[in-house]
mmCIF file of C-alpha atoms and ligand atoms in Angstrom:
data_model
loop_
_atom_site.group_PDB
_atom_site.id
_atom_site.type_symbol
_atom_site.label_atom_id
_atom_site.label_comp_id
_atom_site.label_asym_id
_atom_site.label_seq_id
_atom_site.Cartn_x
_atom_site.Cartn_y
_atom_site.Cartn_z
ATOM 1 C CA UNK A 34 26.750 -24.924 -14.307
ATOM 2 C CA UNK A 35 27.505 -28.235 -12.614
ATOM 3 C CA UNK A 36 25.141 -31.353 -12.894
ATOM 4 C CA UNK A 37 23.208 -31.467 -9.124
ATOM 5 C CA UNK A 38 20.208 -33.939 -8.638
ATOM 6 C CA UNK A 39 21.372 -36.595 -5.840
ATOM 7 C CA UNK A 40 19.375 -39.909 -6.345
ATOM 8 C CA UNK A 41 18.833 -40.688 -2.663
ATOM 9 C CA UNK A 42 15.758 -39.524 -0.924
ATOM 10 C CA UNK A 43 12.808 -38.759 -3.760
ATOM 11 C CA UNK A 44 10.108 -39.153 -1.471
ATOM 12 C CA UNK A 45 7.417 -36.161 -1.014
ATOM 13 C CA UNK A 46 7.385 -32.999 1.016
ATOM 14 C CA UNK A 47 5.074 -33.387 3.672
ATOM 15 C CA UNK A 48 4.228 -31.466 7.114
ATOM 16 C CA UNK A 49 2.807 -32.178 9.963
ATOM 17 C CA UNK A 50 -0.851 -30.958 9.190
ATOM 18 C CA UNK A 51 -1.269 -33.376 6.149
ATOM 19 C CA UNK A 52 -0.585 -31.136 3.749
ATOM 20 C CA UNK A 53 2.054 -32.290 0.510
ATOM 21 C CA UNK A 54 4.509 -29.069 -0.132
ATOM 22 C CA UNK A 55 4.258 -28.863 -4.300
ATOM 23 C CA UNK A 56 4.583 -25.425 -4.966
ATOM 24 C CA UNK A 57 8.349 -23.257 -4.278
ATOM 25 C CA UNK A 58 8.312 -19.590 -4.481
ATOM 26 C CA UNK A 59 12.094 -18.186 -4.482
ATOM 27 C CA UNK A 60 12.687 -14.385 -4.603
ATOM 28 C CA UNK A 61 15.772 -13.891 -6.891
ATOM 29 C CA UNK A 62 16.298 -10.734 -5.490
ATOM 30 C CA UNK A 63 15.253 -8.380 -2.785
ATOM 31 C CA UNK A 64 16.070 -5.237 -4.756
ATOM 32 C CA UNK A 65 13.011 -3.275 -6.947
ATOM 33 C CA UNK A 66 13.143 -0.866 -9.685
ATOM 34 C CA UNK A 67 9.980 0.847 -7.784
ATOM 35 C CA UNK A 68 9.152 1.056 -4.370
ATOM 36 C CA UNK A 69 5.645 0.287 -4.007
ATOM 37 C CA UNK A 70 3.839 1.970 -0.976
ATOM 38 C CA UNK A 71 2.740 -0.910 0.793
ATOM 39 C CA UNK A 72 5.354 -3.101 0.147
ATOM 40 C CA UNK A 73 8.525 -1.049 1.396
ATOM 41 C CA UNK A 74 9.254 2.098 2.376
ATOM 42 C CA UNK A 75 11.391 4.702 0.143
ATOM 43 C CA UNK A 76 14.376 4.300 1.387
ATOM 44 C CA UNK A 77 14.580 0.510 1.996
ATOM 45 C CA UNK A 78 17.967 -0.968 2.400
ATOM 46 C CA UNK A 79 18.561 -3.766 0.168
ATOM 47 C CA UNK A 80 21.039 -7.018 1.495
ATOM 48 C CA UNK A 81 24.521 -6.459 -0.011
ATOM 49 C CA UNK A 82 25.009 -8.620 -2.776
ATOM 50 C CA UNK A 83 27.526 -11.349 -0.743
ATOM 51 C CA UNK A 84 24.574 -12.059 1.032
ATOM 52 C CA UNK A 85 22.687 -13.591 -1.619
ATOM 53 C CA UNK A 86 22.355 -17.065 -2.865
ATOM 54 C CA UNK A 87 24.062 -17.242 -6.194
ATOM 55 C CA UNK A 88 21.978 -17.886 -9.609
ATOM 56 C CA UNK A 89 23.445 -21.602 -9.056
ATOM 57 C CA UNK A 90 23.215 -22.238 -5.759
ATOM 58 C CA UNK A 91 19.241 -21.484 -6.077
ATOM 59 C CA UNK A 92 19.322 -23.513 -9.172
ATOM 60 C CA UNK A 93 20.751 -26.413 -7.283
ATOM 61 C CA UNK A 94 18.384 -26.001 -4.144
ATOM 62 C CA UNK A 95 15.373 -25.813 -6.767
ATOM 63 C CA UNK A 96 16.362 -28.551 -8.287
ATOM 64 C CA UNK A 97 16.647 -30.569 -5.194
ATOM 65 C CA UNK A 98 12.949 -29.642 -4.582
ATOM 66 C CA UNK A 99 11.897 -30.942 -7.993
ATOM 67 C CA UNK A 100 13.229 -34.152 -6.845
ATOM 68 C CA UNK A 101 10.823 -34.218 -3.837
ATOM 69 C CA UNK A 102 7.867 -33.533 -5.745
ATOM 70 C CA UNK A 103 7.898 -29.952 -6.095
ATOM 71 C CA UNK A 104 5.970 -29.526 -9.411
ATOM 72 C CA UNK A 105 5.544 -25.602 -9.548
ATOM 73 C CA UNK A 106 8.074 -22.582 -8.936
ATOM 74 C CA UNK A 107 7.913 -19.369 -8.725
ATOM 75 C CA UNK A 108 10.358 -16.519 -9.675
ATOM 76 C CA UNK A 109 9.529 -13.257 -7.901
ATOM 77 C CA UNK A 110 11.260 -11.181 -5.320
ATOM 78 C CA UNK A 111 12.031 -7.514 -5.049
ATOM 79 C CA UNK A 112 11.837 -7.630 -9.090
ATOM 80 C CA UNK A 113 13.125 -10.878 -10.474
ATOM 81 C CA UNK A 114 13.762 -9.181 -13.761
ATOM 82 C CA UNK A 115 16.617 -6.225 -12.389
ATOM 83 C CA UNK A 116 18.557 -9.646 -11.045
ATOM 84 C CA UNK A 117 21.258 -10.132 -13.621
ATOM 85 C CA UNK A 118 21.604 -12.706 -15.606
ATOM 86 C CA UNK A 119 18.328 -14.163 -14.703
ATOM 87 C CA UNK A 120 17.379 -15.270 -17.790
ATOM 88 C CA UNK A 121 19.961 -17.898 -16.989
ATOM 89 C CA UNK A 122 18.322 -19.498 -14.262
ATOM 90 C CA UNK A 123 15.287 -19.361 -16.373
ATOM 91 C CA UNK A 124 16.535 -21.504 -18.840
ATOM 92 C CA UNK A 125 18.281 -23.894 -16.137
ATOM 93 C CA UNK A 126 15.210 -24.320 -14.644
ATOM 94 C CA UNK A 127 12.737 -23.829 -17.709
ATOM 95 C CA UNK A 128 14.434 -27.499 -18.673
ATOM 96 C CA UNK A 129 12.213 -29.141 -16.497
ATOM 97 C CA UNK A 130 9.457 -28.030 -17.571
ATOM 98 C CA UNK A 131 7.556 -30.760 -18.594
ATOM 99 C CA UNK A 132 9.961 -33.685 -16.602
ATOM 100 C CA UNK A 133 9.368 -32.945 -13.200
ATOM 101 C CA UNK A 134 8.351 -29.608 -13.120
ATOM 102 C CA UNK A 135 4.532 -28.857 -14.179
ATOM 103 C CA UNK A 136 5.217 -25.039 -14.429
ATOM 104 C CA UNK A 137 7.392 -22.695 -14.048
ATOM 105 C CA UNK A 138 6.309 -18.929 -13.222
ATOM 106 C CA UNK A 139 7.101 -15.426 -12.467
ATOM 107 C CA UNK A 140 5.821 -12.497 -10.660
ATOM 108 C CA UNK A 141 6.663 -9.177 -11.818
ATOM 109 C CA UNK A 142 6.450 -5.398 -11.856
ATOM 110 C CA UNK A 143 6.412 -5.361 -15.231
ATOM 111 C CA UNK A 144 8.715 -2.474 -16.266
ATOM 112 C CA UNK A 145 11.346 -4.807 -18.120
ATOM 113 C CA UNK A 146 8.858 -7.528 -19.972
ATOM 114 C CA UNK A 147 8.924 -5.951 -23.578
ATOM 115 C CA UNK A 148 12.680 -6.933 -23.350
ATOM 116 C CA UNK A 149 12.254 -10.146 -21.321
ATOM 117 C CA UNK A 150 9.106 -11.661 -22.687
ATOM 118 C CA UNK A 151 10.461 -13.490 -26.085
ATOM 119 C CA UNK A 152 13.326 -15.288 -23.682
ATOM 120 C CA UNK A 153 10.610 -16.488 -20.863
ATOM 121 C CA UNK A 154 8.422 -18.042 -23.405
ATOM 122 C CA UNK A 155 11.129 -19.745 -24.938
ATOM 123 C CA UNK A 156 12.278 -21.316 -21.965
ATOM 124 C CA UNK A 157 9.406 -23.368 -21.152
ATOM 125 C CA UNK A 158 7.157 -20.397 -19.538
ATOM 126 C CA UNK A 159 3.463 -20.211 -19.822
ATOM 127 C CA UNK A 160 1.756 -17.791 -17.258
ATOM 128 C CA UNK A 161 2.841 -14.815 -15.122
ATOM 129 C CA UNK A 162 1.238 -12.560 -12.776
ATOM 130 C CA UNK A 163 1.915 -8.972 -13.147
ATOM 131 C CA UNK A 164 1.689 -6.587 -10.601
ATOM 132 C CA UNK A 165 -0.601 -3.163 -11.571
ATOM 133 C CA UNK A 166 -2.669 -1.444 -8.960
ATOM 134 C CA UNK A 167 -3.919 1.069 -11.222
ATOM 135 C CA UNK A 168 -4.156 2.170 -15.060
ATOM 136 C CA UNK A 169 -3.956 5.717 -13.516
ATOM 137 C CA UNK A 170 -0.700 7.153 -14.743
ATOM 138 C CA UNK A 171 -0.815 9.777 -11.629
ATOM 139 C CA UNK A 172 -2.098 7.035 -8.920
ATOM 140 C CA UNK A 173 0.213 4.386 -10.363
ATOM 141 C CA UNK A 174 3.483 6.798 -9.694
ATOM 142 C CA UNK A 175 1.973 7.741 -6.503
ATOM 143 C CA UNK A 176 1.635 4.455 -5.406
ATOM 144 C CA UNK A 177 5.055 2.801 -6.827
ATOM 145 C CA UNK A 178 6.777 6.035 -6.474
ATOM 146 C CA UNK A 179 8.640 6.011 -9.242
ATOM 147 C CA UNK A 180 6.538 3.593 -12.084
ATOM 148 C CA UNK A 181 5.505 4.777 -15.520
ATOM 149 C CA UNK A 182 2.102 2.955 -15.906
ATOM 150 C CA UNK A 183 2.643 3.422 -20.001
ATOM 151 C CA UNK A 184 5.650 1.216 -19.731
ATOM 152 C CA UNK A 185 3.902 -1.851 -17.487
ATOM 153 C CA UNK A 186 1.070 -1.907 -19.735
ATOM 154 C CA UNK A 187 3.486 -2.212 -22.798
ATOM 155 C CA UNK A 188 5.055 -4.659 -21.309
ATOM 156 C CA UNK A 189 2.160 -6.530 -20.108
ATOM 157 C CA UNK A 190 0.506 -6.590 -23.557
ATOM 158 C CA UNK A 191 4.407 -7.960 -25.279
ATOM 159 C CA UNK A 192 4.144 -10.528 -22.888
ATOM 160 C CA UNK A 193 0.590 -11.574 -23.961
ATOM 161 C CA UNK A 194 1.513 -11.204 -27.460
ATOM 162 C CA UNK A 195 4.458 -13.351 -26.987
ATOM 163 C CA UNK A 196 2.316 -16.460 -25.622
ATOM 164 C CA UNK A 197 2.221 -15.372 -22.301
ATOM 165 C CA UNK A 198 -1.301 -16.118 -19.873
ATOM 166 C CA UNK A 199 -1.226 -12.972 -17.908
ATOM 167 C CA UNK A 200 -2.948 -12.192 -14.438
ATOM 168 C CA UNK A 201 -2.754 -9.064 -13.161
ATOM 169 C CA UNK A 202 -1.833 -8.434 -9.753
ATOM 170 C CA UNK A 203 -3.781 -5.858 -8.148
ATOM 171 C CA UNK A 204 -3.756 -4.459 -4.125
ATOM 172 C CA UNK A 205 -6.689 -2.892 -3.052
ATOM 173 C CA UNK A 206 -6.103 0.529 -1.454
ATOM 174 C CA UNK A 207 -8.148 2.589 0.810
ATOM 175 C CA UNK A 208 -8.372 6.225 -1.151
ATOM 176 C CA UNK A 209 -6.059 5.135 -3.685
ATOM 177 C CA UNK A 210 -7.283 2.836 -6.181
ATOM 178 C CA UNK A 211 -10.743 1.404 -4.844
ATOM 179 C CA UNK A 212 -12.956 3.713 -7.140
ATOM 180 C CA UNK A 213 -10.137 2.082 -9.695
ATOM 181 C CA UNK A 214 -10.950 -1.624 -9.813
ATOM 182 C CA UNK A 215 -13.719 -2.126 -11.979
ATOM 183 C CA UNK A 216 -12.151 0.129 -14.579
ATOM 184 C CA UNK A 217 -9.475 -2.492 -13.906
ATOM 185 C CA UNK A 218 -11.574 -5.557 -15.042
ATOM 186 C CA UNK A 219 -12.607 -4.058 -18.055
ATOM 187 C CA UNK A 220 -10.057 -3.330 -19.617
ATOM 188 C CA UNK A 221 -8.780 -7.255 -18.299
ATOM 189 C CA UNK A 222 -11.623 -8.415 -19.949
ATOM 190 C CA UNK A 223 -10.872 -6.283 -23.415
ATOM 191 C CA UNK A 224 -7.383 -7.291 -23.689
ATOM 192 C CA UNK A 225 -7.939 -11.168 -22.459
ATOM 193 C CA UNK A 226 -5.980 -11.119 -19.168
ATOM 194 C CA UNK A 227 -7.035 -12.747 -15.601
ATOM 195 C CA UNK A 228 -7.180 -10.002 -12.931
ATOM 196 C CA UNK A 229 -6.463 -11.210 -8.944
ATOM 197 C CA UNK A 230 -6.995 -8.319 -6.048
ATOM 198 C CA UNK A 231 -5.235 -8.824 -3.055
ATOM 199 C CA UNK A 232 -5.835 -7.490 0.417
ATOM 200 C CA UNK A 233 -2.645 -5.707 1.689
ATOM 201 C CA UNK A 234 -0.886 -7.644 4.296
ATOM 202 C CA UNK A 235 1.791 -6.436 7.393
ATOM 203 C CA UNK A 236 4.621 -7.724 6.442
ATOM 204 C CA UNK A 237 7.922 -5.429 7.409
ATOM 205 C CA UNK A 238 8.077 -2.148 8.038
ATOM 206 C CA UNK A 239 6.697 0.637 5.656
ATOM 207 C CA UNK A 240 6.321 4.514 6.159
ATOM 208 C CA UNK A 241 2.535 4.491 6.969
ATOM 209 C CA UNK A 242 0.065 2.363 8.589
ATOM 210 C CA UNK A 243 -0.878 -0.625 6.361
ATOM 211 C CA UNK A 244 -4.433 -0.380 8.658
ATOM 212 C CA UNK A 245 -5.367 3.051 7.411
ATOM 213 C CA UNK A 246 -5.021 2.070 3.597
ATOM 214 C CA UNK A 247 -6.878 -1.445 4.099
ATOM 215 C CA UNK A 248 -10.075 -2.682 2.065
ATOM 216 C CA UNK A 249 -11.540 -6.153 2.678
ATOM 217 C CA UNK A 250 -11.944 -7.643 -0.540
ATOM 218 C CA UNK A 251 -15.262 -8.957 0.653
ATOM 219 C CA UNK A 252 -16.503 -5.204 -0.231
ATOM 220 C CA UNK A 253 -15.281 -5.051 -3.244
ATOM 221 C CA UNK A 254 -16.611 -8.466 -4.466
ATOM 222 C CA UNK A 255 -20.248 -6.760 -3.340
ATOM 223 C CA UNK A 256 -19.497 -3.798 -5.435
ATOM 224 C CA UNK A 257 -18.351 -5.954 -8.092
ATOM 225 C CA UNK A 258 -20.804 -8.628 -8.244
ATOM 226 C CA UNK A 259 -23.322 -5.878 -9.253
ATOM 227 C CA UNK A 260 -21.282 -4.604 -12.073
ATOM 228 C CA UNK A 261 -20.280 -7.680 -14.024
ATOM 229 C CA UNK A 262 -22.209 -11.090 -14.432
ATOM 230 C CA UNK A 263 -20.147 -12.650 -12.138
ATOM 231 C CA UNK A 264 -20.175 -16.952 -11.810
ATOM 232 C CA UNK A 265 -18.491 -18.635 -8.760
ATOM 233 C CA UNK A 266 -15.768 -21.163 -10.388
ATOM 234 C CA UNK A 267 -14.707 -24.020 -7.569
ATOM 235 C CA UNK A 268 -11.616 -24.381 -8.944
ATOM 236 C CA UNK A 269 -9.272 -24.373 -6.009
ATOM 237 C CA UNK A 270 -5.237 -24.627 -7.144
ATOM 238 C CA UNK A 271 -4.666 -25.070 -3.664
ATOM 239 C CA UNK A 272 -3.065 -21.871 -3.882
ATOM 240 C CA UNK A 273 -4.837 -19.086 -1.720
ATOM 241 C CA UNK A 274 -7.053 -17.448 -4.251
ATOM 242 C CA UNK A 275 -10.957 -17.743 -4.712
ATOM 243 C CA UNK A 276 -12.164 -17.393 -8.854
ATOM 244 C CA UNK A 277 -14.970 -16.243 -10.276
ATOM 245 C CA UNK A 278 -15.541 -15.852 -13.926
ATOM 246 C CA UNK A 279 -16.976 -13.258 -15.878
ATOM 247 C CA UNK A 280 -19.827 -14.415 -17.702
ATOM 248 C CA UNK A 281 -19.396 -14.273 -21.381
ATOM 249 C CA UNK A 282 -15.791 -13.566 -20.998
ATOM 250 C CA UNK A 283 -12.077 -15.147 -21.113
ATOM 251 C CA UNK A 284 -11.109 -13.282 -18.111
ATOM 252 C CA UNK A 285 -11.398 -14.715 -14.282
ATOM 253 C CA UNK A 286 -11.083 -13.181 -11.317
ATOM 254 C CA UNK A 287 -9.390 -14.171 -8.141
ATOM 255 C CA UNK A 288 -9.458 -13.018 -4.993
ATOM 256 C CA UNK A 289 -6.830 -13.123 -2.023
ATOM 257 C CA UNK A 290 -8.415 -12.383 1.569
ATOM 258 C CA UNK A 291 -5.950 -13.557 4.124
ATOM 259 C CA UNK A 292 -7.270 -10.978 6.526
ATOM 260 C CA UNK A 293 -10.765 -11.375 5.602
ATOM 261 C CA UNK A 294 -10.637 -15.810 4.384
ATOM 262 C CA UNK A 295 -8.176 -17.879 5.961
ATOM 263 C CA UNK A 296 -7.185 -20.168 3.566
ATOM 264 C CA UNK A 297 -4.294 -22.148 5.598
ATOM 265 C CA UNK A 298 -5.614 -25.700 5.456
ATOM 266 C CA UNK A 299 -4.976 -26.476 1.810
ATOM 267 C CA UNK A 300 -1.051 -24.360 2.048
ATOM 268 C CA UNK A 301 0.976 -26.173 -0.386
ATOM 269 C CA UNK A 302 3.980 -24.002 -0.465
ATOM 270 C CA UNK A 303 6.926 -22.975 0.690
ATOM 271 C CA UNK A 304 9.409 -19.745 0.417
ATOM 272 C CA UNK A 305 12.830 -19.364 -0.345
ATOM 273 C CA UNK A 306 14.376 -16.419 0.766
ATOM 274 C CA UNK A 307 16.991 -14.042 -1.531
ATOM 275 C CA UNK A 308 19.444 -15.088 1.551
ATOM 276 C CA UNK A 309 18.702 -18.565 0.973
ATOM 277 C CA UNK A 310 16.390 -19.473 3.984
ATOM 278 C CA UNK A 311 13.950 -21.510 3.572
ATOM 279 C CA UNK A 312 10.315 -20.128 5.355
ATOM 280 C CA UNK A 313 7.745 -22.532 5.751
ATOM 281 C CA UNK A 314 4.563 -19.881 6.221
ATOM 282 C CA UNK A 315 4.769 -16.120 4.564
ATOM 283 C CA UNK A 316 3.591 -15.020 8.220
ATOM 284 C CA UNK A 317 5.798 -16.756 10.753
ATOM 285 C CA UNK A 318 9.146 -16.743 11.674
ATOM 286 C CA UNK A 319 10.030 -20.747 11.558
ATOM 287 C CA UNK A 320 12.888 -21.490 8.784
ATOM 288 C CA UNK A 321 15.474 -23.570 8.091
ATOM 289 C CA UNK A 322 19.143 -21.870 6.657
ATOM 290 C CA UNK A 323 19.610 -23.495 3.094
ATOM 291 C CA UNK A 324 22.203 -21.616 2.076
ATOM 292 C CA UNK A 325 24.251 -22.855 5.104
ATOM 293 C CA UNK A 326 23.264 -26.506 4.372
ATOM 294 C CA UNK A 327 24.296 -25.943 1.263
ATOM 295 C CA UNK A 328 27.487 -24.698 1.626
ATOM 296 C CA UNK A 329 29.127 -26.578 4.445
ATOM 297 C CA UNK A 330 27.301 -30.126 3.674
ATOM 298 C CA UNK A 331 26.577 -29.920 -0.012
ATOM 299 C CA UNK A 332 24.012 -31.211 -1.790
ATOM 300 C CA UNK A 333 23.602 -34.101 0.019
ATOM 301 C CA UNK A 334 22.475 -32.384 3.112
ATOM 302 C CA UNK A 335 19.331 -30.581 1.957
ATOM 303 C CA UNK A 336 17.267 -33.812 2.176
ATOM 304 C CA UNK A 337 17.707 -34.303 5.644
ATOM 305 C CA UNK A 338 17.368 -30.048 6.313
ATOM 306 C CA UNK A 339 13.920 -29.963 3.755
ATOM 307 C CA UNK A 340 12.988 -32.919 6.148
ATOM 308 C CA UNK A 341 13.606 -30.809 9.009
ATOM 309 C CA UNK A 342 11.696 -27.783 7.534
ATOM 310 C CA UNK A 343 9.041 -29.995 6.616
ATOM 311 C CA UNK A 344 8.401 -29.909 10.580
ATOM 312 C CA UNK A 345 8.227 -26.353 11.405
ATOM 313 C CA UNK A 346 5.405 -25.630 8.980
ATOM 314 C CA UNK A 347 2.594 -23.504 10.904
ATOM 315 C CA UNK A 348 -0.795 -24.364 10.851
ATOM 316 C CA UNK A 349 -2.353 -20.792 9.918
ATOM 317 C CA UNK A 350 -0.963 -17.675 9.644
ATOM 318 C CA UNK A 351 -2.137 -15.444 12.243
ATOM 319 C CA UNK A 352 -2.319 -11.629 10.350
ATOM 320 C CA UNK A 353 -3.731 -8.452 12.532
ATOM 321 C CA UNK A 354 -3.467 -5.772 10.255
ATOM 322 C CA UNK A 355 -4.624 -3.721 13.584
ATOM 323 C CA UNK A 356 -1.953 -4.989 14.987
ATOM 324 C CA UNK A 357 0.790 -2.422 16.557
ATOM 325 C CA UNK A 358 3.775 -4.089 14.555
ATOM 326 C CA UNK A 359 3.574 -6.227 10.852
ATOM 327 C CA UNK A 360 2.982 -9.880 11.101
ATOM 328 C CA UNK A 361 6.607 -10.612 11.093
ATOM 329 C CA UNK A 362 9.572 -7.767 10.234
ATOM 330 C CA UNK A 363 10.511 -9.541 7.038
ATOM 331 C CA UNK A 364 9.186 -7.407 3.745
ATOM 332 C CA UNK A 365 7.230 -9.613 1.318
ATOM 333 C CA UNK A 366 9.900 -8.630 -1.086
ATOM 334 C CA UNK A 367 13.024 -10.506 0.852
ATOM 335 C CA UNK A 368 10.032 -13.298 1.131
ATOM 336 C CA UNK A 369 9.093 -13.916 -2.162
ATOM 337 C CA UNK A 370 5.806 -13.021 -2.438
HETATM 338 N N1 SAM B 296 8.157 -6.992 -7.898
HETATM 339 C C1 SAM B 296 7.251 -7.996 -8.331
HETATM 340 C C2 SAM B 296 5.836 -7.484 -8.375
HETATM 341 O O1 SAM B 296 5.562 -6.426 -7.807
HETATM 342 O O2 SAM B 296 4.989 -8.161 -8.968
HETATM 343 C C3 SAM B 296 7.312 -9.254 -7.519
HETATM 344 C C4 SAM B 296 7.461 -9.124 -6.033
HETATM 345 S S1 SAM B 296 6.086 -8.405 -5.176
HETATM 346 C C5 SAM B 296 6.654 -8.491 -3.524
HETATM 347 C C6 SAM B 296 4.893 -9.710 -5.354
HETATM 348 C C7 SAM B 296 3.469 -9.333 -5.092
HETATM 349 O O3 SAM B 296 3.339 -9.013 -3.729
HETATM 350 C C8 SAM B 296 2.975 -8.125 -5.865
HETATM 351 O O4 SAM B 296 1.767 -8.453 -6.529
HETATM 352 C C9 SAM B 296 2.735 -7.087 -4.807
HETATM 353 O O5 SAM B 296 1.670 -6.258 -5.152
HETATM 354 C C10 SAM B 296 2.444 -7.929 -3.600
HETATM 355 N N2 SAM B 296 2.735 -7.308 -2.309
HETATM 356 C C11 SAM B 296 3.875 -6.731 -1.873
HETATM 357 N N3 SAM B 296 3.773 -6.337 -0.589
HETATM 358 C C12 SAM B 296 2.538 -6.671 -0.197
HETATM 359 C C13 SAM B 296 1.806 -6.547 1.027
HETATM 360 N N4 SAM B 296 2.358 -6.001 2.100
HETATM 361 N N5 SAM B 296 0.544 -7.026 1.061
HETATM 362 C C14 SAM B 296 -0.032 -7.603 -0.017
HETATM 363 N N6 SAM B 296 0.607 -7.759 -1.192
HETATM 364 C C15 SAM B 296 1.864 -7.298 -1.286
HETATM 365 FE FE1 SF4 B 297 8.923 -3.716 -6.057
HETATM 366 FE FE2 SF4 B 297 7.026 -5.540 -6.374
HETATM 367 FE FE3 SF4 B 297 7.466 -4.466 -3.949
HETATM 368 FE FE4 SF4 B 297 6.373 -2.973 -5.855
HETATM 369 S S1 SF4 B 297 5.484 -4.795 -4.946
HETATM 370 S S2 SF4 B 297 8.100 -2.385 -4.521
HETATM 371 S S3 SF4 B 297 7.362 -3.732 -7.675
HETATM 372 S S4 SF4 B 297 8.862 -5.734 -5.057
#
């Protein structure tokens, strides 16, 4: 891979609201082993492969953020892990770990981690969230379609076992997996792992109606709150999730509300896209073309387009999830989420 970071230009990622952009999510891929419910619908078309930024033209754009104060990424997608050769990038970007970058992270489905974990932690990575909406083996296929819940938890449990901090990713689901939460934070709390729910959110197209399968978190926290000794924790990462810890316990939980909280004022992140576009809130439309920067200006234009980007960054997202059509038609899969 060739050397990238241009000297010119270090200065911070700021917006228009105040707010200092420090965290970079990049989906690797939009394509999935599974095909979650709520996040696409079965037969989702995937972007043909030309369209996608290669493994070293998102190095070189990640990088580019690291130089303007970008001190956390993100690998997610679709399923970072069914990207070939990812474990490249990994390392690329595992490198600064340390010099630049304060951590380096992953979202995932799970299904390929006994085979992945050993490499991640080796290349500088600490945490990852992990996506399980139910220990359930007949609810978990129903809801990813096509997941093997025996798998994800092996695979969850290498991870730990290879020095991983694991937080499990968790959707709350009207019918589905409500009555299956708290079973889910026990068995966090037995085998050491954080546990964030998350309300679902209309982003693209699916084959039902996000509305009919929602639960506000606010609920749950109720139901929870008499079930475990539950303390408040004020720790805010500036990220959009709310903690409490569980008395007596290692585990925390977190919760994302972004129907039921608005947490826009502290944002500090941006997304880039599997295309390579650069989208300034996961609920509006306003972006900037990196890959197009990239490849007719080279490296020395992305200052000047981040800049630009910097500029279109919405106040709030505004999510209905009443509303006749999703938030914006992009899946949270093409997004990053
Ligand atoms: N495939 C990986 C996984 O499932 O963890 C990474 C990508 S997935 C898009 C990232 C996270 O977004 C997962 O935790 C998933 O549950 C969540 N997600 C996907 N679509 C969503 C939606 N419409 N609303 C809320 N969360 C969603
Ligand atoms: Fe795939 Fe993750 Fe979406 Fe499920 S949530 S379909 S695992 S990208």
């Amino acid at each position: 891979m060739m050397a990238i970071l241009s000297p010119s230009l270090n200065r911070p990622l700021q917006d228009r609201h105040g707010r200092t952009i420090s965290y970079l999510r990049i989906s690797v891929t939009d394509r999935c082993d599974l095909r979650c419910r709520y996040c696409m619908s079965e037969k989702m078309t995937f972007l043909p492969r030309s369209a996608l930024l290669s493994l070293e033209e998102i190095a070189i754009i990640a990088e580019r953020f690291i130089a303007r104060g970008v001190n956390k990424i993100r690998l997610s997608g679709g399923e970072p892990l069914v990207r070939r050769d990812v474990g490249e990038l990994v390392r690329r970007l595992g490198r600064h770990v340390g010099t630049g970058l304060d951590e380096l992270t992953m979202t995932t489905n799970g299904n390929a981690l006994v085979e992945h974990s050993a490499a991640m932690v080796a290349a500088g990575m600490r945490r990852i969230n992990v996506s399980l909406d139910s220990l359930d083996a007949e609810t978990f296929r129903y809801i990813t379609r096509h997941g093997d819940v025996a798998r994800v938890t092996a695979g969850i449990l290498a991870a730990r076992d290879a020095g991983l901090s694991v937080k499990i990713n968790m959707v709350a689901l009207k019918g589905l997996n409500e009555d299956h939460i708290a079973p889910m934070l026990d068995w966090c709390i037995a085998e050491g792992l954080d546990l964030t729910l998350i309300e679902t959110m209309p982003l693209g197209q699916i084959d039902e109606d996000r509305a009919d399968r929602f639960v506000p978190l606010t609920a749950v926290l109720d139901d929870l709150s008499g079930k475990f000794p539950l303390v408040r924790d004020s720790h805010r990462s500036g990220g959009p999730a709310r903690y409490w810890r569980v008395d007596g316990t290692t585990t925390k939980l977190g919760l994302i509300s972004p129907l039921t909280g608005n947490f826009c004022d502290t944002c500090n992140r941006v997304r880039l896209t599997t295309e390579g576009v650069l989208y300034t809130c996961l609920g509006h439309d306003d972006k900037v073309d990196l890959k197009a920067v990239l490849r007719e200006q080279g490296v020395d234009g992305l200052d000047a387009a981040l800049d630009a980007a910097m500029l279109t960054k919405p106040a709030r997202h505004d999510f209905d999830i009443d509303a006749a059509a999703p938030a914006v038609a992009r899946h949270m899969s093409v997004t990053g989420g």
